[in-house]
Tab-separated table of C-alpha atoms and ligand atoms in Angstrom:
chain	number	residue	atom	x	y	z
A	14	UNK	CA	-218.934	-36.896	-63.577
A	15	UNK	CA	-221.025	-39.003	-61.052
A	16	UNK	CA	-223.944	-36.598	-59.589
A	17	UNK	CA	-225.965	-37.303	-56.433
A	18	UNK	CA	-229.697	-37.751	-56.551
A	19	UNK	CA	-231.900	-34.515	-56.976
A	20	UNK	CA	-233.652	-35.237	-53.698
A	21	UNK	CA	-230.120	-33.822	-51.982
A	22	UNK	CA	-230.464	-30.983	-53.258
A	23	UNK	CA	-232.847	-30.031	-50.719
A	24	UNK	CA	-231.051	-31.484	-48.104
A	25	UNK	CA	-228.856	-30.548	-46.081
A	26	UNK	CA	-226.039	-32.653	-43.608
A	27	UNK	CA	-227.241	-32.700	-40.804
A	28	UNK	CA	-226.750	-29.016	-38.157
A	29	UNK	CA	-224.805	-31.016	-35.364
A	30	UNK	CA	-222.953	-33.825	-37.687
A	31	UNK	CA	-221.964	-30.245	-39.479
A	32	UNK	CA	-221.203	-28.078	-36.150
A	33	UNK	CA	-219.432	-30.649	-34.229
A	34	UNK	CA	-216.475	-30.613	-36.828
A	35	UNK	CA	-216.257	-27.276	-36.741
A	36	UNK	CA	-216.302	-27.833	-32.503
A	37	UNK	CA	-213.725	-30.506	-32.786
A	38	UNK	CA	-211.510	-28.272	-34.603
A	39	UNK	CA	-211.860	-25.339	-32.054
A	40	UNK	CA	-211.316	-28.277	-29.332
A	41	UNK	CA	-207.916	-29.432	-31.127
A	42	UNK	CA	-206.351	-25.897	-31.150
A	43	UNK	CA	-206.677	-26.095	-27.976
A	44	UNK	CA	-209.623	-24.037	-27.206
A	45	UNK	CA	-211.276	-25.315	-23.786
A	46	UNK	CA	-214.686	-25.923	-25.329
A	47	UNK	CA	-217.640	-26.845	-23.067
A	48	UNK	CA	-220.619	-28.443	-25.156
A	49	UNK	CA	-223.914	-27.916	-24.249
A	50	UNK	CA	-225.147	-28.458	-27.121
A	51	UNK	CA	-226.007	-31.974	-28.020
A	52	UNK	CA	-228.209	-34.115	-26.056
A	53	UNK	CA	-226.052	-37.583	-25.579
A	54	UNK	CA	-226.843	-38.507	-22.419
A	55	UNK	CA	-223.085	-38.918	-20.038
A	56	UNK	CA	-224.883	-40.696	-17.206
A	57	UNK	CA	-224.034	-44.464	-17.292
A	58	UNK	CA	-226.497	-47.206	-18.050
A	59	UNK	CA	-228.555	-49.303	-15.754
A	60	UNK	CA	-225.455	-51.329	-14.467
A	61	UNK	CA	-227.471	-55.257	-15.288
A	62	UNK	CA	-228.107	-53.953	-18.921
A	63	UNK	CA	-224.216	-53.460	-19.542
A	64	UNK	CA	-223.950	-56.817	-17.675
A	65	UNK	CA	-226.315	-58.626	-19.879
A	66	UNK	CA	-224.996	-57.213	-22.434
A	67	UNK	CA	-221.908	-58.456	-21.887
A	68	UNK	CA	-222.637	-61.926	-20.583
A	69	UNK	CA	-224.756	-62.381	-23.462
A	70	UNK	CA	-221.591	-62.660	-25.440
A	71	UNK	CA	-221.367	-66.187	-25.381
A	72	UNK	CA	-224.394	-67.524	-25.906
A	73	UNK	CA	-225.099	-69.710	-28.691
A	74	UNK	CA	-226.831	-67.091	-31.609
A	75	UNK	CA	-224.877	-64.574	-30.086
A	76	UNK	CA	-223.440	-63.277	-33.025
A	77	UNK	CA	-226.014	-64.545	-35.798
A	78	UNK	CA	-228.353	-62.585	-37.637
A	79	UNK	CA	-231.663	-61.519	-35.786
A	80	UNK	CA	-235.333	-61.553	-36.017
A	81	UNK	CA	-236.773	-58.910	-37.880
A	82	UNK	CA	-239.466	-58.034	-35.462
A	83	UNK	CA	-237.151	-58.210	-32.261
A	84	UNK	CA	-236.834	-61.171	-29.834
A	85	UNK	CA	-240.016	-62.086	-28.786
A	86	UNK	CA	-239.021	-61.450	-25.206
A	87	UNK	CA	-237.742	-57.732	-26.273
A	88	UNK	CA	-241.057	-56.962	-27.599
A	89	UNK	CA	-242.699	-59.038	-24.401
A	90	UNK	CA	-240.888	-56.611	-22.381
A	91	UNK	CA	-241.885	-53.113	-24.308
A	92	UNK	CA	-245.071	-54.152	-23.933
A	93	UNK	CA	-244.467	-54.602	-20.249
A	94	UNK	CA	-242.842	-50.857	-20.015
A	95	UNK	CA	-246.372	-50.157	-21.685
A	96	UNK	CA	-248.633	-50.960	-19.183
A	97	UNK	CA	-246.866	-50.554	-16.248
A	98	UNK	CA	-245.656	-46.791	-17.342
A	99	UNK	CA	-248.157	-45.264	-19.506
A	100	UNK	CA	-251.183	-48.030	-18.608
A	101	UNK	CA	-251.703	-48.751	-22.355
A	102	UNK	CA	-252.434	-52.326	-23.316
A	103	UNK	CA	-250.270	-53.511	-26.531
A	104	UNK	CA	-249.984	-56.702	-28.308
A	105	UNK	CA	-246.230	-57.824	-28.025
A	106	UNK	CA	-246.653	-60.508	-30.777
A	107	UNK	CA	-248.648	-57.283	-33.341
A	108	UNK	CA	-248.279	-53.657	-32.021
A	109	UNK	CA	-244.980	-53.783	-31.139
A	110	UNK	CA	-241.801	-52.744	-32.875
A	111	UNK	CA	-238.186	-52.657	-32.044
A	112	UNK	CA	-236.561	-50.210	-33.565
A	113	UNK	CA	-232.798	-49.198	-33.808
A	114	UNK	CA	-233.196	-45.524	-32.147
A	115	UNK	CA	-236.310	-44.095	-32.973
A	116	UNK	CA	-234.722	-41.514	-35.867
A	117	UNK	CA	-234.634	-44.660	-38.158
A	118	UNK	CA	-238.312	-45.143	-37.185
A	119	UNK	CA	-239.188	-41.687	-38.683
A	120	UNK	CA	-237.580	-42.582	-42.015
A	121	UNK	CA	-239.387	-46.076	-41.974
A	122	UNK	CA	-242.763	-44.720	-41.249
A	123	UNK	CA	-242.113	-41.977	-43.708
A	124	UNK	CA	-241.147	-44.563	-46.371
A	125	UNK	CA	-244.429	-47.155	-45.382
A	126	UNK	CA	-246.880	-43.731	-45.876
A	127	UNK	CA	-245.616	-41.038	-48.472
A	128	UNK	CA	-245.701	-41.055	-51.474
A	129	UNK	CA	-243.874	-38.483	-53.563
A	130	UNK	CA	-245.945	-35.090	-53.811
A	131	UNK	CA	-247.528	-35.768	-50.293
A	132	UNK	CA	-247.367	-33.921	-47.299
A	133	UNK	CA	-246.531	-33.505	-44.142
A	134	UNK	CA	-247.397	-31.191	-41.259
A	135	UNK	CA	-243.899	-30.761	-39.333
A	136	UNK	CA	-243.597	-28.710	-36.077
A	137	UNK	CA	-242.310	-25.136	-36.130
A	138	UNK	CA	-240.115	-25.036	-33.767
A	139	UNK	CA	-239.465	-29.182	-33.903
A	140	UNK	CA	-236.487	-32.084	-34.122
A	141	UNK	CA	-235.170	-32.031	-37.829
A	142	UNK	CA	-235.460	-34.980	-39.058
A	143	UNK	CA	-238.829	-35.003	-39.356
A	144	UNK	CA	-238.907	-32.184	-42.624
A	145	UNK	CA	-235.457	-33.667	-43.541
A	146	UNK	CA	-236.510	-37.280	-44.141
A	147	UNK	CA	-240.234	-35.847	-46.168
A	148	UNK	CA	-237.800	-34.168	-48.259
A	149	UNK	CA	-235.356	-36.962	-48.774
A	150	UNK	CA	-238.401	-38.970	-49.629
A	151	UNK	CA	-239.826	-35.906	-52.193
A	152	UNK	CA	-243.093	-35.112	-49.965
A	153	UNK	CA	-243.913	-31.802	-48.495
A	154	UNK	CA	-242.576	-30.396	-44.936
A	155	UNK	CA	-246.077	-28.290	-44.176
A	156	UNK	CA	-244.742	-25.967	-41.302
A	157	UNK	CA	-247.447	-25.744	-38.776
A	158	UNK	CA	-246.345	-22.566	-35.837
A	159	UNK	CA	-246.038	-23.504	-32.020
A	160	UNK	CA	-245.337	-20.545	-29.949
A	161	UNK	CA	-244.596	-19.574	-26.482
A	162	UNK	CA	-247.715	-17.685	-26.532
A	163	UNK	CA	-249.934	-20.161	-27.144
A	164	UNK	CA	-247.467	-22.861	-24.826
A	165	UNK	CA	-245.734	-24.365	-27.514
A	166	UNK	CA	-248.798	-26.159	-28.418
A	167	UNK	CA	-250.350	-25.941	-32.199
A	168	UNK	CA	-253.296	-23.492	-32.337
A	169	UNK	CA	-256.330	-26.169	-33.805
A	170	UNK	CA	-258.202	-23.507	-36.022
A	171	UNK	CA	-255.227	-22.686	-37.902
A	172	UNK	CA	-254.740	-26.342	-38.650
A	173	UNK	CA	-258.025	-26.416	-39.922
A	174	UNK	CA	-257.488	-23.704	-42.434
A	175	UNK	CA	-254.234	-25.043	-44.006
A	176	UNK	CA	-254.799	-27.024	-47.242
A	177	UNK	CA	-254.642	-30.354	-45.630
A	178	UNK	CA	-255.847	-31.859	-49.169
A	179	UNK	CA	-252.483	-34.133	-49.347
A	180	UNK	CA	-251.477	-34.019	-45.631
A	181	UNK	CA	-250.486	-37.921	-45.551
A	182	UNK	CA	-248.588	-37.786	-41.622
A	183	UNK	CA	-248.470	-34.940	-38.740
A	184	UNK	CA	-245.647	-35.147	-36.407
A	185	UNK	CA	-246.576	-34.014	-32.801
A	186	UNK	CA	-243.445	-34.469	-30.098
A	187	UNK	CA	-244.913	-34.194	-26.237
A	188	UNK	CA	-242.752	-33.700	-23.762
A	189	UNK	CA	-241.833	-31.079	-26.681
A	190	UNK	CA	-238.149	-30.950	-28.016
A	191	UNK	CA	-236.482	-27.925	-27.728
A	192	UNK	CA	-239.261	-26.661	-26.072
A	193	UNK	CA	-239.933	-29.066	-23.276
A	194	UNK	CA	-243.866	-28.111	-22.934
A	195	UNK	CA	-245.705	-30.495	-22.257
A	196	UNK	CA	-249.467	-31.750	-23.371
A	197	UNK	CA	-252.634	-32.203	-21.827
A	198	UNK	CA	-255.556	-34.462	-22.215
A	199	UNK	CA	-257.506	-32.187	-24.415
A	200	UNK	CA	-254.953	-31.466	-26.687
A	201	UNK	CA	-254.976	-35.504	-27.286
A	202	UNK	CA	-258.082	-35.623	-27.375
A	203	UNK	CA	-258.131	-33.053	-30.209
A	204	UNK	CA	-255.429	-34.203	-32.052
A	205	UNK	CA	-256.713	-37.937	-32.623
A	206	UNK	CA	-260.149	-36.098	-33.351
A	207	UNK	CA	-258.085	-33.817	-35.989
A	208	UNK	CA	-256.946	-37.349	-37.314
A	209	UNK	CA	-259.892	-38.511	-37.726
A	210	UNK	CA	-260.957	-36.440	-39.576
A	211	UNK	CA	-258.883	-35.674	-42.108
A	212	UNK	CA	-257.228	-39.299	-42.464
A	213	UNK	CA	-253.992	-38.115	-41.253
A	214	UNK	CA	-251.615	-40.481	-39.164
A	215	UNK	CA	-250.623	-38.711	-36.549
A	216	UNK	CA	-247.215	-39.650	-34.466
A	217	UNK	CA	-246.163	-39.068	-31.819
A	218	UNK	CA	-242.770	-39.328	-31.112
A	219	UNK	CA	-242.217	-39.231	-27.243
A	220	UNK	CA	-238.422	-39.843	-26.018
A	221	UNK	CA	-238.337	-37.251	-23.669
A	222	UNK	CA	-241.584	-38.530	-20.901
A	223	UNK	CA	-239.529	-39.796	-17.713
A	224	UNK	CA	-237.022	-36.970	-18.082
A	225	UNK	CA	-238.360	-34.025	-15.846
A	226	UNK	CA	-241.644	-35.187	-16.174
A	227	UNK	CA	-244.115	-36.362	-13.155
A	228	UNK	CA	-247.345	-37.876	-15.544
A	229	UNK	CA	-245.933	-39.481	-18.501
A	230	UNK	CA	-247.914	-39.381	-21.125
A	231	UNK	CA	-248.538	-42.097	-24.371
A	232	UNK	CA	-250.812	-41.180	-27.030
A	233	UNK	CA	-252.213	-44.423	-27.068
A	234	UNK	CA	-254.079	-44.504	-24.001
A	235	UNK	CA	-256.274	-42.299	-25.435
A	236	UNK	CA	-259.615	-42.901	-27.161
A	237	UNK	CA	-259.581	-44.422	-30.500
A	238	UNK	CA	-255.872	-43.702	-30.623
A	239	UNK	CA	-255.315	-46.383	-31.849
A	240	UNK	CA	-256.933	-45.632	-35.215
A	241	UNK	CA	-254.860	-42.533	-36.492
A	242	UNK	CA	-251.857	-42.636	-34.655
A	243	UNK	CA	-248.788	-44.464	-34.260
A	244	UNK	CA	-245.916	-44.162	-31.470
A	245	UNK	CA	-241.921	-43.950	-31.190
A	246	UNK	CA	-240.817	-44.058	-28.242
A	247	UNK	CA	-236.941	-44.732	-27.420
A	248	UNK	CA	-234.512	-45.959	-24.366
A	249	UNK	CA	-231.632	-43.152	-25.649
A	250	UNK	CA	-233.150	-40.864	-22.597
A	251	UNK	CA	-234.609	-42.911	-20.874
A	252	UNK	CA	-232.018	-45.132	-19.959
A	253	UNK	CA	-228.611	-43.371	-20.969
A	254	UNK	CA	-228.717	-45.557	-24.098
A	255	UNK	CA	-227.957	-43.253	-26.568
A	256	UNK	CA	-225.420	-45.267	-28.591
A	257	UNK	CA	-227.153	-48.531	-28.222
A	258	UNK	CA	-229.494	-47.426	-30.746
A	259	UNK	CA	-232.658	-49.479	-29.588
A	260	UNK	CA	-236.169	-47.474	-29.809
A	261	UNK	CA	-239.653	-48.989	-30.551
A	262	UNK	CA	-242.333	-48.176	-32.468
A	263	UNK	CA	-246.169	-48.724	-30.904
A	264	UNK	CA	-249.864	-48.939	-32.826
A	265	UNK	CA	-252.166	-50.804	-34.550
A	266	UNK	CA	-251.087	-53.454	-36.137
A	267	UNK	CA	-251.914	-52.539	-39.408
A	268	UNK	CA	-249.866	-49.205	-38.897
A	269	UNK	CA	-246.816	-51.990	-37.662
A	270	UNK	CA	-246.877	-54.058	-40.228
A	271	UNK	CA	-246.663	-51.467	-42.945
A	272	UNK	CA	-243.675	-50.371	-41.338
A	273	UNK	CA	-242.408	-53.509	-40.589
A	274	UNK	CA	-242.494	-54.125	-44.683
A	275	UNK	CA	-240.089	-51.304	-45.296
A	276	UNK	CA	-237.895	-52.193	-42.193
A	277	UNK	CA	-237.157	-55.307	-42.924
A	278	UNK	CA	-236.125	-54.487	-46.628
A	279	UNK	CA	-233.501	-52.310	-45.082
A	280	UNK	CA	-231.783	-54.272	-41.796
A	281	UNK	CA	-231.199	-57.865	-40.677
A	282	UNK	CA	-232.228	-57.329	-37.075
A	283	UNK	CA	-230.866	-55.675	-34.107
A	284	UNK	CA	-227.802	-57.251	-32.419
A	285	UNK	CA	-228.727	-60.003	-29.694
A	286	UNK	CA	-226.598	-58.599	-26.917
A	287	UNK	CA	-228.030	-55.200	-27.131
A	288	UNK	CA	-231.910	-56.294	-27.163
A	289	UNK	CA	-230.664	-58.478	-23.955
A	290	UNK	CA	-229.511	-55.693	-22.201
A	291	UNK	CA	-232.807	-53.350	-23.693
A	292	UNK	CA	-234.770	-55.524	-22.031
A	293	UNK	CA	-232.915	-55.356	-18.005
A	294	UNK	CA	-233.632	-51.853	-18.851
A	295	UNK	CA	-237.104	-52.021	-19.269
A	296	UNK	CA	-237.333	-53.808	-16.247
A	297	UNK	CA	-235.893	-51.376	-14.519
A	298	UNK	CA	-238.301	-50.082	-11.042
A	299	UNK	CA	-239.704	-46.381	-9.978
A	300	UNK	CA	-235.829	-46.040	-8.226
A	301	UNK	CA	-234.284	-45.882	-11.695
A	302	UNK	CA	-236.375	-42.885	-12.656
A	303	UNK	CA	-235.887	-41.065	-9.436
A	304	UNK	CA	-232.262	-41.114	-8.953
A	305	UNK	CA	-231.771	-40.159	-12.985
A	306	UNK	CA	-234.140	-37.291	-12.048
A	307	UNK	CA	-232.429	-36.273	-8.905
A	308	UNK	CA	-229.576	-35.854	-11.062
A	309	UNK	CA	-231.000	-33.825	-13.914
A	310	UNK	CA	-233.426	-31.424	-11.771
A	311	UNK	CA	-230.000	-30.465	-9.788
A	312	UNK	CA	-228.185	-29.607	-12.967
A	313	UNK	CA	-231.257	-27.538	-14.443
A	314	UNK	CA	-231.171	-25.576	-11.801
A	315	UNK	CA	-227.407	-24.921	-12.347
A	316	UNK	CA	-228.533	-24.160	-16.558
A	317	UNK	CA	-230.645	-22.222	-15.126
A	318	UNK	CA	-228.006	-20.247	-12.900
A	319	UNK	CA	-226.136	-19.979	-16.552
A	320	UNK	CA	-229.206	-18.500	-18.139
A	321	UNK	CA	-229.624	-15.773	-15.750
A	322	UNK	CA	-225.966	-14.741	-15.830
A	323	UNK	CA	-226.533	-14.741	-19.985
A	324	UNK	CA	-230.039	-12.326	-19.206
A	325	UNK	CA	-232.110	-15.124	-20.751
A	326	UNK	CA	-235.084	-16.605	-19.616
A	327	UNK	CA	-236.929	-19.570	-19.531
A	328	UNK	CA	-240.253	-21.865	-18.255
A	329	UNK	CA	-239.615	-23.696	-14.971
A	330	UNK	CA	-242.828	-26.350	-15.526
A	331	UNK	CA	-240.323	-27.368	-18.688
A	332	UNK	CA	-239.917	-31.437	-18.840
A	333	UNK	CA	-237.453	-32.917	-20.705
A	334	UNK	CA	-233.361	-33.060	-21.244
A	335	UNK	CA	-233.139	-28.798	-22.047
A	336	UNK	CA	-233.436	-25.661	-21.090
A	337	UNK	CA	-235.366	-23.742	-23.862
A	338	UNK	CA	-234.059	-20.297	-23.298
A	339	UNK	CA	-235.580	-17.139	-24.594
A	340	UNK	CA	-233.085	-14.535	-25.158
A	341	UNK	CA	-233.104	-10.802	-24.452
A	342	UNK	CA	-235.215	-8.448	-27.056
A	343	UNK	CA	-234.183	-8.048	-30.570
A	344	UNK	CA	-230.882	-10.287	-30.610
A	345	UNK	CA	-230.740	-13.331	-32.977
A	346	UNK	CA	-229.764	-16.920	-31.832
A	347	UNK	CA	-226.591	-17.960	-34.133
A	348	UNK	CA	-225.052	-14.360	-33.324
A	349	UNK	CA	-225.502	-15.145	-29.613
A	350	UNK	CA	-224.387	-19.013	-30.094
A	351	UNK	CA	-221.273	-18.033	-31.997
A	352	UNK	CA	-220.173	-14.941	-29.340
A	353	UNK	CA	-220.320	-17.222	-26.647
A	354	UNK	CA	-218.487	-20.011	-28.401
A	355	UNK	CA	-215.882	-17.248	-29.588
A	356	UNK	CA	-215.864	-15.439	-26.390
A	357	UNK	CA	-216.463	-18.449	-23.473
A	358	UNK	CA	-215.710	-21.638	-25.451
A	359	UNK	CA	-219.070	-22.493	-24.234
A	360	UNK	CA	-221.873	-24.623	-27.109
A	361	UNK	CA	-225.170	-24.287	-26.652
A	362	UNK	CA	-227.356	-25.052	-29.234
A	363	UNK	CA	-228.886	-21.407	-31.913
A	364	UNK	CA	-232.772	-21.807	-31.563
A	365	UNK	CA	-233.152	-21.605	-35.103
A	366	UNK	CA	-231.418	-25.151	-36.118
A	367	UNK	CA	-235.403	-26.196	-34.938
A	368	UNK	CA	-237.120	-23.673	-37.456
A	369	UNK	CA	-237.676	-20.460	-37.989
A	370	UNK	CA	-240.125	-19.535	-34.535
A	371	UNK	CA	-236.966	-20.842	-32.618
A	372	UNK	CA	-235.172	-17.228	-33.672
A	373	UNK	CA	-234.648	-15.376	-30.627
A	374	UNK	CA	-233.571	-18.721	-28.436
A	375	UNK	CA	-231.177	-21.130	-27.219
A	376	UNK	CA	-231.183	-24.511	-26.065
A	377	UNK	CA	-228.694	-25.552	-23.226
A	378	UNK	CA	-228.680	-29.623	-22.797
A	379	UNK	CA	-228.800	-31.046	-19.483
A	380	UNK	CA	-225.897	-34.107	-20.610
A	381	UNK	CA	-223.031	-32.364	-18.945
A	382	UNK	CA	-221.987	-32.874	-15.121
A	383	UNK	CA	-222.563	-30.136	-11.911
A	384	UNK	CA	-218.537	-29.052	-12.673
A	385	UNK	CA	-219.014	-28.197	-15.785
A	386	UNK	CA	-221.950	-26.354	-15.890
A	387	UNK	CA	-220.220	-24.333	-12.660
A	388	UNK	CA	-217.161	-24.004	-14.803
A	389	UNK	CA	-219.300	-22.525	-17.244
A	390	UNK	CA	-221.031	-20.269	-15.216
A	391	UNK	CA	-217.463	-19.113	-13.744
A	392	UNK	CA	-216.311	-18.033	-17.317
A	393	UNK	CA	-219.428	-15.787	-18.158
B	419	LIG	C1	-237.834	-35.284	-30.891
B	419	LIG	C2	-236.733	-36.294	-31.084
B	419	LIG	N1	-236.796	-37.502	-31.705
B	419	LIG	C3	-236.213	-38.564	-31.972
B	419	LIG	C4	-234.842	-38.373	-31.208
B	419	LIG	C5	-234.107	-39.686	-31.665
B	419	LIG	O1	-233.469	-40.608	-30.509
B	419	LIG	P1	-233.012	-41.972	-31.093
B	419	LIG	O2	-231.686	-42.005	-29.834
B	419	LIG	O3	-233.851	-42.786	-30.022
B	419	LIG	O4	-232.826	-42.652	-32.221
B	419	LIG	C6	-234.492	-37.766	-30.490
B	419	LIG	C7	-233.114	-37.302	-30.545
B	419	LIG	O5	-232.500	-36.058	-29.923
B	419	LIG	C8	-235.409	-36.077	-30.256
B	419	LIG	O6	-234.541	-35.079	-29.969
């Protein structure tokens, strides 16, 4: 009998990995499934990015191992992007690390900073990977509440009351997934002060700042941020390149080089053509963001209509790639999503996937065409 490692006992297969198998089965049985569950952009990446990827295949070193730190031109372009879009100045040599998606960054950061038994502050609701990676490393997630009444921001006095002795990392993520809530200047100042006061590494996971958001913010633009913060970012949603797997880590040399020590032992560089394409994407002008958001704007109006027809309510000020909708009182998220899947063949995500504070909510993705969303409205 070959047993799996003990660390797997507390970690389940990722919700979507399981649920999408079930949805695929329904599809195979002929059910006309509409998938509003997952945030995988269906729009095209920047045309030039795809062209450069194709053309790069003939380059001399295209198929060799690549640098662990990524091409210098890619790091340079990431630094330019941060300067242009967030007014944050980064050294391309020492403060930037390209990643194969920000999801892998969550593991690498955790491996670089956590010892067995350490504690990690994880948002509830929040992206499930923060807690599963924490558990895989035999550290302990400490869930901090985000509540609608507080605009899904942490309650700082409640945070201060926690036993913070072994807390090494705190994950934050604004614009927040799944709720779409945005943070303001005061929040960033407070969270940096909190990190400094308790020696906690604050990691801002920032993949949604360009989606339906007029004011993209990087935590690194705030005073003293580099002393205690790292930021993850991603091309997945910003440039419709989720399957390319390109993300980035930004922060001080000390923190970034610690993560590089882990990462350079785990992969052998990112495929050359993908890096070349990513460079082109990062150069996109503001026109790119305008046209992307005009599509999401129209889709969101339709999703609001769908949510209305299901008697749900939502915040029209939210940002990001999802509509986070509140169910009528006393209705359970999973019962509701299972019912809608069964009766209307529409798949959406129950809020409980993101933690107990997601009970009573569902998440609709904007990654479906207007025609598909209209069809969903017609079915309901
Ligand atoms: C909050 C959050 N962080 C990270 C990721 C991972 O993104 P990437 O494609 O860059 O790995 C996602 C993806 O859905 C996300 O919602």
